């Protein structure tokens, strides 16, 4: 028998019902949760101290054996909770059969999943930090490299590469903030809610909550076993994180093309072609972009599982883990590739500067010069547009050509349309941006 409820089940139904293929990764959390529960049962006199000790020793042995690889998980068990409890009973006998007193798999799985998700959020913080650090360092190194900023992917106004990269890091800093918020809300213990209506045993929910590092128990027992908001919140934060990663990835694809030539992606993060010897394809950036869609699918899948579900636990909810784990794995993998890819990328400031020198990205500055000389902005705009239409770079127009367009022009317009001056006069707050990111790195 490989289930806890004693009945038999058709072969096809077993395949549908089984979740161990997905939830076996929560073995550590399941064992830790059971240890806390057993300690509480013994402390409250619900089971004997001897049974409590036997259970905890048995669980510690299972934990150690799984860690060492001496014990492998029996994938024919219905789920990880079933496996751990059966293994425990095989090891310690009757005491093992008392572990599930005043508990249900419904509060157990909700507890395991919160513990697992909390650990994953902490791992994500580390990876986001790595990515922010790589971006920050590159931004600091190339803070003043002039490049074109774009709207509609058309050259618009000059910025610097440092400023551009800081925009990337800001997105990731917000993602970390969203995960911090989600972590705060999920850090409550469902244990003690049991199947849905609590228990008649004199349990101590505060004790198990504290032992597992939760801020306290979930107050409402129905809510405790049916709430998967934390999955949705994390999936939503991960979807936005992936949206950000995919935007960065898209820019890396563009920038590393011959058409842009702004960066060279590092060896180890590009692939060759089986037919075209010259190719260096930005596959990793493309895959980050491509995997984003699946994470969105995980979010929508999770929301759809929850839609219209009556309280409290329904087996539909077993589908929560596949979506959440897939999104967590994907986001972690993508972050762990993005960070070294950014760290190793070689920017080409000359190419950026060359691109900034063409495309009239100083046209606004020319109009602004006229405004400073008392010409209304709409008129200044039209005069600058007329100059642009002549097709000659604004730096190369003669003063006569300027004066023909508007007699107000004088020599000082050249300083205004100079590329470096254009950037300088924008007062991009690079110092503050880099300091903000430094603080983020210190605090995270
Ligand atoms: N494997 C189940 C899940 O992941 C555990 C809970 C089972 N509860 C039940 N009432 N059948 O949701």
PDB file of N, CA, C and O in Angstrom, residues 233-305:
ATOM      1  N   UNK A 233       0.996  35.669  -5.470  1.00  0.00           N
ATOM      2  CA  UNK A 233       1.838  36.864  -5.275  1.00  0.00           C
ATOM      3  C   UNK A 233       3.261  36.617  -5.770  1.00  0.00           C
ATOM      4  O   UNK A 233       3.850  37.469  -6.439  1.00  0.00           O
ATOM      5  N   UNK A 234       3.798  35.454  -5.427  1.00  0.00           N
ATOM      6  CA  UNK A 234       5.164  35.159  -5.856  1.00  0.00           C
ATOM      7  C   UNK A 234       5.204  34.988  -7.377  1.00  0.00           C
ATOM      8  O   UNK A 234       6.096  35.508  -8.047  1.00  0.00           O
ATOM      9  N   UNK A 235       4.201  34.293  -7.920  1.00  0.00           N
ATOM     10  CA  UNK A 235       4.163  34.113  -9.378  1.00  0.00           C
ATOM     11  C   UNK A 235       4.036  35.455 -10.094  1.00  0.00           C
ATOM     12  O   UNK A 235       4.613  35.654 -11.164  1.00  0.00           O
ATOM     13  N   UNK A 236       3.289  36.340  -9.503  1.00  0.00           N
ATOM     14  CA  UNK A 236       3.119  37.650 -10.129  1.00  0.00           C
ATOM     15  C   UNK A 236       4.413  38.459 -10.043  1.00  0.00           C
ATOM     16  O   UNK A 236       4.835  39.093 -11.018  1.00  0.00           O
ATOM     17  N   UNK A 237       5.074  38.386  -8.892  1.00  0.00           N
ATOM     18  CA  UNK A 237       6.376  39.071  -8.765  1.00  0.00           C
ATOM     19  C   UNK A 237       7.384  38.465  -9.748  1.00  0.00           C
ATOM     20  O   UNK A 237       8.180  39.182 -10.368  1.00  0.00           O
ATOM     21  N   UNK A 238       7.323  37.145  -9.916  1.00  0.00           N
ATOM     22  CA  UNK A 238       8.266  36.486 -10.837  1.00  0.00           C
ATOM     23  C   UNK A 238       7.932  36.821 -12.288  1.00  0.00           C
ATOM     24  O   UNK A 238       8.834  36.941 -13.129  1.00  0.00           O
ATOM     25  N   UNK A 239       6.650  36.982 -12.585  1.00  0.00           N
ATOM     26  CA  UNK A 239       6.262  37.348 -13.955  1.00  0.00           C
ATOM     27  C   UNK A 239       6.834  38.713 -14.316  1.00  0.00           C
ATOM     28  O   UNK A 239       7.358  38.921 -15.414  1.00  0.00           O
ATOM     29  N   UNK A 240       6.722  39.631 -13.365  1.00  0.00           N
ATOM     30  CA  UNK A 240       7.248  40.971 -13.621  1.00  0.00           C
ATOM     31  C   UNK A 240       8.781  40.936 -13.702  1.00  0.00           C
ATOM     32  O   UNK A 240       9.388  41.601 -14.554  1.00  0.00           O
ATOM     33  N   UNK A 241       9.380  40.145 -12.828  1.00  0.00           N
ATOM     34  CA  UNK A 241      10.835  39.972 -12.888  1.00  0.00           C
ATOM     35  C   UNK A 241      11.249  39.453 -14.268  1.00  0.00           C
ATOM     36  O   UNK A 241      12.193  39.959 -14.888  1.00  0.00           O
ATOM     37  N   UNK A 242      10.515  38.463 -14.764  1.00  0.00           N
ATOM     38  CA  UNK A 242      10.837  37.900 -16.080  1.00  0.00           C
ATOM     39  C   UNK A 242      10.580  38.931 -17.186  1.00  0.00           C
ATOM     40  O   UNK A 242      11.297  38.968 -18.189  1.00  0.00           O
ATOM     41  N   UNK A 243       9.548  39.738 -17.012  1.00  0.00           N
ATOM     42  CA  UNK A 243       9.299  40.797 -18.003  1.00  0.00           C
ATOM     43  C   UNK A 243      10.521  41.702 -18.077  1.00  0.00           C
ATOM     44  O   UNK A 243      10.972  42.098 -19.162  1.00  0.00           O
ATOM     45  N   UNK A 244      11.074  42.018 -16.907  1.00  0.00           N
ATOM     46  CA  UNK A 244      12.265  42.879 -16.874  1.00  0.00           C
ATOM     47  C   UNK A 244      13.465  42.188 -17.506  1.00  0.00           C
ATOM     48  O   UNK A 244      14.184  42.775 -18.310  1.00  0.00           O
ATOM     49  N   UNK A 245      13.655  40.928 -17.124  1.00  0.00           N
ATOM     50  CA  UNK A 245      14.804  40.192 -17.682  1.00  0.00           C
ATOM     51  C   UNK A 245      14.674  40.088 -19.199  1.00  0.00           C
ATOM     52  O   UNK A 245      15.664  40.166 -19.935  1.00  0.00           O
ATOM     53  N   UNK A 246      13.445  39.905 -19.679  1.00  0.00           N
ATOM     54  CA  UNK A 246      13.274  39.743 -21.121  1.00  0.00           C
ATOM     55  C   UNK A 246      13.494  41.067 -21.863  1.00  0.00           C
ATOM     56  O   UNK A 246      13.946  41.072 -23.010  1.00  0.00           O
ATOM     57  N   UNK A 247      13.198  42.186 -21.200  1.00  0.00           N
ATOM     58  CA  UNK A 247      13.487  43.476 -21.832  1.00  0.00           C
ATOM     59  C   UNK A 247      14.993  43.699 -21.916  1.00  0.00           C
ATOM     60  O   UNK A 247      15.516  44.193 -22.918  1.00  0.00           O
ATOM     61  N   UNK A 248      15.677  43.337 -20.843  1.00  0.00           N
ATOM     62  CA  UNK A 248      17.143  43.450 -20.876  1.00  0.00           C
ATOM     63  C   UNK A 248      17.702  42.522 -21.949  1.00  0.00           C
ATOM     64  O   UNK A 248      18.607  42.895 -22.712  1.00  0.00           O
ATOM     65  N   UNK A 249      17.175  41.302 -21.974  1.00  0.00           N
ATOM     66  CA  UNK A 249      17.658  40.307 -22.936  1.00  0.00           C
ATOM     67  C   UNK A 249      17.460  40.811 -24.357  1.00  0.00           C
ATOM     68  O   UNK A 249      18.356  40.679 -25.208  1.00  0.00           O
ATOM     69  N   UNK A 250      16.324  41.407 -24.624  1.00  0.00           N
ATOM     70  CA  UNK A 250      16.052  41.932 -25.961  1.00  0.00           C
ATOM     71  C   UNK A 250      17.071  43.019 -26.328  1.00  0.00           C
ATOM     72  O   UNK A 250      17.564  43.080 -27.462  1.00  0.00           O
ATOM     73  N   UNK A 251      17.413  43.848 -25.366  1.00  0.00           N
ATOM     74  CA  UNK A 251      18.393  44.897 -25.661  1.00  0.00           C
ATOM     75  C   UNK A 251      19.775  44.294 -25.902  1.00  0.00           C
ATOM     76  O   UNK A 251      20.526  44.765 -26.760  1.00  0.00           O
ATOM     77  N   UNK A 252      20.091  43.234 -25.175  1.00  0.00           N
ATOM     78  CA  UNK A 252      21.381  42.563 -25.421  1.00  0.00           C
ATOM     79  C   UNK A 252      21.414  41.956 -26.820  1.00  0.00           C
ATOM     80  O   UNK A 252      22.448  41.985 -27.495  1.00  0.00           O
ATOM     81  N   UNK A 253      20.278  41.406 -27.246  1.00  0.00           N
ATOM     82  CA  UNK A 253      20.201  40.844 -28.605  1.00  0.00           C
ATOM     83  C   UNK A 253      20.447  41.954 -29.626  1.00  0.00           C
ATOM     84  O   UNK A 253      21.260  41.810 -30.554  1.00  0.00           O
ATOM     85  N   UNK A 254      19.770  43.084 -29.427  1.00  0.00           N
ATOM     86  CA  UNK A 254      19.939  44.208 -30.360  1.00  0.00           C
ATOM     87  C   UNK A 254      21.361  44.756 -30.313  1.00  0.00           C
ATOM     88  O   UNK A 254      22.016  44.920 -31.349  1.00  0.00           O
ATOM     89  N   UNK A 255      21.810  45.049 -29.113  1.00  0.00           N
ATOM     90  CA  UNK A 255      23.113  45.706 -28.958  1.00  0.00           C
ATOM     91  C   UNK A 255      24.268  44.857 -29.480  1.00  0.00           C
ATOM     92  O   UNK A 255      25.298  45.385 -29.903  1.00  0.00           O
ATOM     93  N   UNK A 256      24.117  43.524 -29.386  1.00  0.00           N
ATOM     94  CA  UNK A 256      25.226  42.670 -29.824  1.00  0.00           C
ATOM     95  C   UNK A 256      25.158  42.373 -31.324  1.00  0.00           C
ATOM     96  O   UNK A 256      26.023  41.678 -31.852  1.00  0.00           O
ATOM     97  N   UNK A 257      24.141  42.897 -32.000  1.00  0.00           N
ATOM     98  CA  UNK A 257      24.056  42.693 -33.454  1.00  0.00           C
ATOM     99  C   UNK A 257      25.060  43.603 -34.158  1.00  0.00           C
ATOM    100  O   UNK A 257      25.485  44.626 -33.610  1.00  0.00           O
ATOM    101  N   UNK A 258      25.431  43.251 -35.374  1.00  0.00           N
ATOM    102  CA  UNK A 258      26.349  44.070 -36.152  1.00  0.00           C
ATOM    103  C   UNK A 258      25.724  45.445 -36.403  1.00  0.00           C
ATOM    104  O   UNK A 258      26.417  46.461 -36.458  1.00  0.00           O
ATOM    105  N   UNK A 259      24.408  45.478 -36.534  1.00  0.00           N
ATOM    106  CA  UNK A 259      23.703  46.740 -36.795  1.00  0.00           C
ATOM    107  C   UNK A 259      23.942  47.748 -35.674  1.00  0.00           C
ATOM    108  O   UNK A 259      24.115  48.929 -35.920  1.00  0.00           O
ATOM    109  N   UNK A 260      23.928  47.311 -34.419  1.00  0.00           N
ATOM    110  CA  UNK A 260      24.200  48.210 -33.293  1.00  0.00           C
ATOM    111  C   UNK A 260      25.695  48.186 -32.945  1.00  0.00           C
ATOM    112  O   UNK A 260      26.325  49.223 -32.912  1.00  0.00           O
ATOM    113  N   UNK A 261      26.190  46.991 -32.629  1.00  0.00           N
ATOM    114  CA  UNK A 261      27.595  46.839 -32.241  1.00  0.00           C
ATOM    115  C   UNK A 261      27.962  47.546 -30.941  1.00  0.00           C
ATOM    116  O   UNK A 261      29.100  47.931 -30.746  1.00  0.00           O
ATOM    117  N   UNK A 262      26.998  47.718 -30.049  1.00  0.00           N
ATOM    118  CA  UNK A 262      27.275  48.419 -28.783  1.00  0.00           C
ATOM    119  C   UNK A 262      28.008  47.530 -27.780  1.00  0.00           C
ATOM    120  O   UNK A 262      28.725  48.036 -26.918  1.00  0.00           O
ATOM    121  N   UNK A 263      27.765  46.240 -27.839  1.00  0.00           N
ATOM    122  CA  UNK A 263      28.422  45.329 -26.888  1.00  0.00           C
ATOM    123  C   UNK A 263      28.818  44.038 -27.584  1.00  0.00           C
ATOM    124  O   UNK A 263      28.235  43.670 -28.611  1.00  0.00           O
ATOM    125  N   UNK A 264      29.813  43.376 -27.001  1.00  0.00           N
ATOM    126  CA  UNK A 264      30.101  41.992 -27.388  1.00  0.00           C
ATOM    127  C   UNK A 264      29.773  41.130 -26.182  1.00  0.00           C
ATOM    128  O   UNK A 264      30.218  41.425 -25.064  1.00  0.00           O
ATOM    129  N   UNK A 265      28.960  40.104 -26.392  1.00  0.00           N
ATOM    130  CA  UNK A 265      28.606  39.213 -25.283  1.00  0.00           C
ATOM    131  C   UNK A 265      29.764  38.266 -25.035  1.00  0.00           C
ATOM    132  O   UNK A 265      30.497  37.899 -25.952  1.00  0.00           O
ATOM    133  N   UNK A 266      29.947  37.874 -23.769  1.00  0.00           N
ATOM    134  CA  UNK A 266      31.144  37.080 -23.436  1.00  0.00           C
ATOM    135  C   UNK A 266      31.076  35.661 -23.979  1.00  0.00           C
ATOM    136  O   UNK A 266      29.998  35.069 -24.112  1.00  0.00           O
ATOM    137  N   UNK A 267      32.242  35.145 -24.232  1.00  0.00           N
ATOM    138  CA  UNK A 267      32.425  33.729 -24.572  1.00  0.00           C
ATOM    139  C   UNK A 267      31.721  32.896 -23.495  1.00  0.00           C
ATOM    140  O   UNK A 267      31.737  33.258 -22.320  1.00  0.00           O
ATOM    141  N   UNK A 268      31.099  31.837 -23.894  1.00  0.00           N
ATOM    142  CA  UNK A 268      30.407  31.010 -22.893  1.00  0.00           C
ATOM    143  C   UNK A 268      28.935  31.352 -22.789  1.00  0.00           C
ATOM    144  O   UNK A 268      28.158  30.603 -22.212  1.00  0.00           O
ATOM    145  N   UNK A 269      28.548  32.506 -23.334  1.00  0.00           N
ATOM    146  CA  UNK A 269      27.144  32.911 -23.287  1.00  0.00           C
ATOM    147  C   UNK A 269      26.587  33.169 -24.687  1.00  0.00           C
ATOM    148  O   UNK A 269      25.538  33.760 -24.855  1.00  0.00           O
ATOM    149  N   UNK A 270      27.369  32.773 -25.675  1.00  0.00           N
ATOM    150  CA  UNK A 270      26.905  32.845 -27.069  1.00  0.00           C
ATOM    151  C   UNK A 270      27.166  31.477 -27.692  1.00  0.00           C
ATOM    152  O   UNK A 270      27.956  30.698 -27.182  1.00  0.00           O
ATOM    153  N   UNK A 271      26.474  31.200 -28.766  1.00  0.00           N
ATOM    154  CA  UNK A 271      26.677  29.901 -29.406  1.00  0.00           C
ATOM    155  C   UNK A 271      27.020  30.123 -30.877  1.00  0.00           C
ATOM    156  O   UNK A 271      26.729  31.179 -31.448  1.00  0.00           O
ATOM    157  N   UNK A 272      27.615  29.104 -31.467  1.00  0.00           N
ATOM    158  CA  UNK A 272      27.926  29.173 -32.886  1.00  0.00           C
ATOM    159  C   UNK A 272      26.808  28.552 -33.703  1.00  0.00           C
ATOM    160  O   UNK A 272      25.840  28.030 -33.161  1.00  0.00           O
ATOM    161  N   UNK A 273      26.957  28.635 -35.012  1.00  0.00           N
ATOM    162  CA  UNK A 273      25.984  28.030 -35.908  1.00  0.00           C
ATOM    163  C   UNK A 273      26.593  26.772 -36.504  1.00  0.00           C
ATOM    164  O   UNK A 273      27.803  26.704 -36.713  1.00  0.00           O
ATOM    165  N   UNK A 274      25.750  25.792 -36.783  1.00  0.00           N
ATOM    166  CA  UNK A 274      26.263  24.540 -37.355  1.00  0.00           C
ATOM    167  C   UNK A 274      26.612  24.702 -38.828  1.00  0.00           C
ATOM    168  O   UNK A 274      27.262  23.867 -39.421  1.00  0.00           O
ATOM    169  N   UNK A 275      26.183  25.799 -39.420  1.00  0.00           N
ATOM    170  CA  UNK A 275      26.458  25.995 -40.855  1.00  0.00           C
ATOM    171  C   UNK A 275      27.210  27.293 -41.148  1.00  0.00           C
ATOM    172  O   UNK A 275      28.064  27.338 -42.029  1.00  0.00           O
ATOM    173  N   UNK A 276      26.917  28.348 -40.368  1.00  0.00           N
ATOM    174  CA  UNK A 276      27.524  29.651 -40.686  1.00  0.00           C
ATOM    175  C   UNK A 276      28.694  29.921 -39.747  1.00  0.00           C
ATOM    176  O   UNK A 276      28.495  30.229 -38.572  1.00  0.00           O
ATOM    177  N   UNK A 277      29.911  29.796 -40.244  1.00  0.00           N
ATOM    178  CA  UNK A 277      31.096  29.855 -39.362  1.00  0.00           C
ATOM    179  C   UNK A 277      31.262  31.186 -38.631  1.00  0.00           C
ATOM    180  O   UNK A 277      31.935  31.244 -37.607  1.00  0.00           O
ATOM    181  N   UNK A 278      30.697  32.255 -39.170  1.00  0.00           N
ATOM    182  CA  UNK A 278      30.932  33.576 -38.568  1.00  0.00           C
ATOM    183  C   UNK A 278      30.008  33.862 -37.377  1.00  0.00           C
ATOM    184  O   UNK A 278      30.212  34.834 -36.659  1.00  0.00           O
ATOM    185  N   UNK A 279      29.002  32.992 -37.154  1.00  0.00           N
ATOM    186  CA  UNK A 279      27.937  33.360 -36.218  1.00  0.00           C
ATOM    187  C   UNK A 279      28.332  33.293 -34.748  1.00  0.00           C
ATOM    188  O   UNK A 279      29.058  32.416 -34.316  1.00  0.00           O
ATOM    189  N   UNK A 280      27.837  34.276 -34.004  1.00  0.00           N
ATOM    190  CA  UNK A 280      27.891  34.272 -32.538  1.00  0.00           C
ATOM    191  C   UNK A 280      26.486  34.633 -32.117  1.00  0.00           C
ATOM    192  O   UNK A 280      26.107  35.799 -32.116  1.00  0.00           O
ATOM    193  N   UNK A 281      25.720  33.633 -31.825  1.00  0.00           N
ATOM    194  CA  UNK A 281      24.301  33.888 -31.560  1.00  0.00           C
ATOM    195  C   UNK A 281      24.023  34.147 -30.077  1.00  0.00           C
ATOM    196  O   UNK A 281      24.552  33.441 -29.222  1.00  0.00           O
ATOM    197  N   UNK A 282      23.184  35.126 -29.790  1.00  0.00           N
ATOM    198  CA  UNK A 282      22.897  35.447 -28.384  1.00  0.00           C
ATOM    199  C   UNK A 282      21.808  34.540 -27.798  1.00  0.00           C
ATOM    200  O   UNK A 282      20.817  35.023 -27.236  1.00  0.00           O
ATOM    201  N   UNK A 283      22.003  33.230 -27.915  1.00  0.00           N
ATOM    202  CA  UNK A 283      20.968  32.270 -27.493  1.00  0.00           C
ATOM    203  C   UNK A 283      20.502  32.473 -26.055  1.00  0.00           C
ATOM    204  O   UNK A 283      19.314  32.315 -25.761  1.00  0.00           O
ATOM    205  N   UNK A 284      21.446  32.778 -25.166  1.00  0.00           N
ATOM    206  CA  UNK A 284      21.058  32.868 -23.748  1.00  0.00           C
ATOM    207  C   UNK A 284      20.094  34.022 -23.530  1.00  0.00           C
ATOM    208  O   UNK A 284      19.106  33.899 -22.817  1.00  0.00           O
ATOM    209  N   UNK A 285      20.386  35.146 -24.168  1.00  0.00           N
ATOM    210  CA  UNK A 285      19.470  36.283 -24.062  1.00  0.00           C
ATOM    211  C   UNK A 285      18.118  35.931 -24.690  1.00  0.00           C
ATOM    212  O   UNK A 285      17.058  36.251 -24.145  1.00  0.00           O
ATOM    213  N   UNK A 286      18.165  35.235 -25.820  1.00  0.00           N
ATOM    214  CA  UNK A 286      16.901  34.850 -26.471  1.00  0.00           C
ATOM    215  C   UNK A 286      16.093  33.892 -25.605  1.00  0.00           C
ATOM    216  O   UNK A 286      14.867  33.980 -25.533  1.00  0.00           O
ATOM    217  N   UNK A 287      16.795  32.984 -24.922  1.00  0.00           N
ATOM    218  CA  UNK A 287      16.077  32.019 -24.089  1.00  0.00           C
ATOM    219  C   UNK A 287      15.464  32.679 -22.861  1.00  0.00           C
ATOM    220  O   UNK A 287      14.357  32.334 -22.436  1.00  0.00           O
ATOM    221  N   UNK A 288      16.171  33.652 -22.305  1.00  0.00           N
ATOM    222  CA  UNK A 288      15.602  34.397 -21.178  1.00  0.00           C
ATOM    223  C   UNK A 288      14.307  35.060 -21.657  1.00  0.00           C
ATOM    224  O   UNK A 288      13.265  35.004 -20.994  1.00  0.00           O
ATOM    225  N   UNK A 289      14.375  35.657 -22.832  1.00  0.00           N
ATOM    226  CA  UNK A 289      13.198  36.294 -23.430  1.00  0.00           C
ATOM    227  C   UNK A 289      12.105  35.242 -23.664  1.00  0.00           C
ATOM    228  O   UNK A 289      10.948  35.458 -23.352  1.00  0.00           O
ATOM    229  N   UNK A 290      12.516  34.090 -24.186  1.00  0.00           N
ATOM    230  CA  UNK A 290      11.538  33.053 -24.531  1.00  0.00           C
ATOM    231  C   UNK A 290      10.883  32.412 -23.325  1.00  0.00           C
ATOM    232  O   UNK A 290       9.698  32.092 -23.359  1.00  0.00           O
ATOM    233  N   UNK A 291      11.636  32.241 -22.245  1.00  0.00           N
ATOM    234  CA  UNK A 291      11.089  31.549 -21.078  1.00  0.00           C
ATOM    235  C   UNK A 291      10.090  32.417 -20.309  1.00  0.00           C
ATOM    236  O   UNK A 291       9.323  31.912 -19.493  1.00  0.00           O
ATOM    237  N   UNK A 292      10.130  33.696 -20.563  1.00  0.00           N
ATOM    238  CA  UNK A 292       9.230  34.615 -19.867  1.00  0.00           C
ATOM    239  C   UNK A 292       7.772  34.219 -20.078  1.00  0.00           C
ATOM    240  O   UNK A 292       6.960  34.264 -19.145  1.00  0.00           O
ATOM    241  N   UNK A 293       7.452  33.824 -21.284  1.00  0.00           N
ATOM    242  CA  UNK A 293       6.067  33.459 -21.591  1.00  0.00           C
ATOM    243  C   UNK A 293       5.579  32.305 -20.736  1.00  0.00           C
ATOM    244  O   UNK A 293       4.423  32.286 -20.306  1.00  0.00           O
ATOM    245  N   UNK A 294       6.469  31.356 -20.456  1.00  0.00           N
ATOM    246  CA  UNK A 294       6.033  30.211 -19.663  1.00  0.00           C
ATOM    247  C   UNK A 294       5.743  30.614 -18.220  1.00  0.00           C
ATOM    248  O   UNK A 294       4.818  30.106 -17.589  1.00  0.00           O
ATOM    249  N   UNK A 295       6.528  31.559 -17.708  1.00  0.00           N
ATOM    250  CA  UNK A 295       6.276  32.023 -16.342  1.00  0.00           C
ATOM    251  C   UNK A 295       4.923  32.746 -16.282  1.00  0.00           C
ATOM    252  O   UNK A 295       4.160  32.579 -15.323  1.00  0.00           O
ATOM    253  N   UNK A 296       4.609  33.529 -17.303  1.00  0.00           N
ATOM    254  CA  UNK A 296       3.276  34.161 -17.348  1.00  0.00           C
ATOM    255  C   UNK A 296       2.208  33.065 -17.339  1.00  0.00           C
ATOM    256  O   UNK A 296       1.173  33.187 -16.681  1.00  0.00           O
ATOM    257  N   UNK A 297       2.458  31.995 -18.101  1.00  0.00           N
ATOM    258  CA  UNK A 297       1.516  30.874 -18.157  1.00  0.00           C
ATOM    259  C   UNK A 297       1.329  30.254 -16.780  1.00  0.00           C
ATOM    260  O   UNK A 297       0.216  29.889 -16.393  1.00  0.00           O
ATOM    261  N   UNK A 298       2.413  30.160 -16.012  1.00  0.00           N
ATOM    262  CA  UNK A 298       2.328  29.613 -14.658  1.00  0.00           C
ATOM    263  C   UNK A 298       1.422  30.481 -13.787  1.00  0.00           C
ATOM    264  O   UNK A 298       0.616  29.967 -13.003  1.00  0.00           O
ATOM    265  N   UNK A 299       1.558  31.792 -13.925  1.00  0.00           N
ATOM    266  CA  UNK A 299       0.717  32.707 -13.140  1.00  0.00           C
ATOM    267  C   UNK A 299      -0.757  32.532 -13.514  1.00  0.00           C
ATOM    268  O   UNK A 299      -1.624  32.390 -12.645  1.00  0.00           O
ATOM    269  N   UNK A 300      -1.030  32.540 -14.799  1.00  0.00           N
ATOM    270  CA  UNK A 300      -2.424  32.422 -15.241  1.00  0.00           C
ATOM    271  C   UNK A 300      -2.988  31.044 -14.860  1.00  0.00           C
ATOM    272  O   UNK A 300      -4.133  30.922 -14.433  1.00  0.00           O
ATOM    273  N   UNK A 301      -2.148  30.012 -14.966  1.00  0.00           N
ATOM    274  CA  UNK A 301      -2.574  28.677 -14.567  1.00  0.00           C
ATOM    275  C   UNK A 301      -2.970  28.629 -13.102  1.00  0.00           C
ATOM    276  O   UNK A 301      -4.002  28.064 -12.731  1.00  0.00           O
ATOM    277  N   UNK A 302      -2.157  29.240 -12.270  1.00  0.00           N
ATOM    278  CA  UNK A 302      -2.435  29.257 -10.822  1.00  0.00           C
ATOM    279  C   UNK A 302      -3.723  30.014 -10.510  1.00  0.00           C
ATOM    280  O   UNK A 302      -4.566  29.551  -9.736  1.00  0.00           O
ATOM    281  N   UNK A 303      -3.862  31.162 -11.118  1.00  0.00           N
ATOM    282  CA  UNK A 303      -5.084  31.954 -10.896  1.00  0.00           C
ATOM    283  C   UNK A 303      -6.314  31.155 -11.324  1.00  0.00           C
ATOM    284  O   UNK A 303      -7.358  31.193 -10.679  1.00  0.00           O
ATOM    285  N   UNK A 304      -6.159  30.422 -12.419  1.00  0.00           N
ATOM    286  CA  UNK A 304      -7.285  29.657 -12.943  1.00  0.00           C
ATOM    287  C   UNK A 304      -7.636  28.483 -12.033  1.00  0.00           C
ATOM    288  O   UNK A 304      -8.813  28.152 -11.870  1.00  0.00           O
ATOM    289  N   UNK A 305      -6.627  27.869 -11.427  1.00  0.00           N
ATOM    290  CA  UNK A 305      -6.903  26.797 -10.461  1.00  0.00           C
ATOM    291  C   UNK A 305      -7.766  27.333  -9.322  1.00  0.00           C
ATOM    292  O   UNK A 305      -8.704  26.683  -8.861  1.00  0.00           O
TER     293      UNK A 305
END
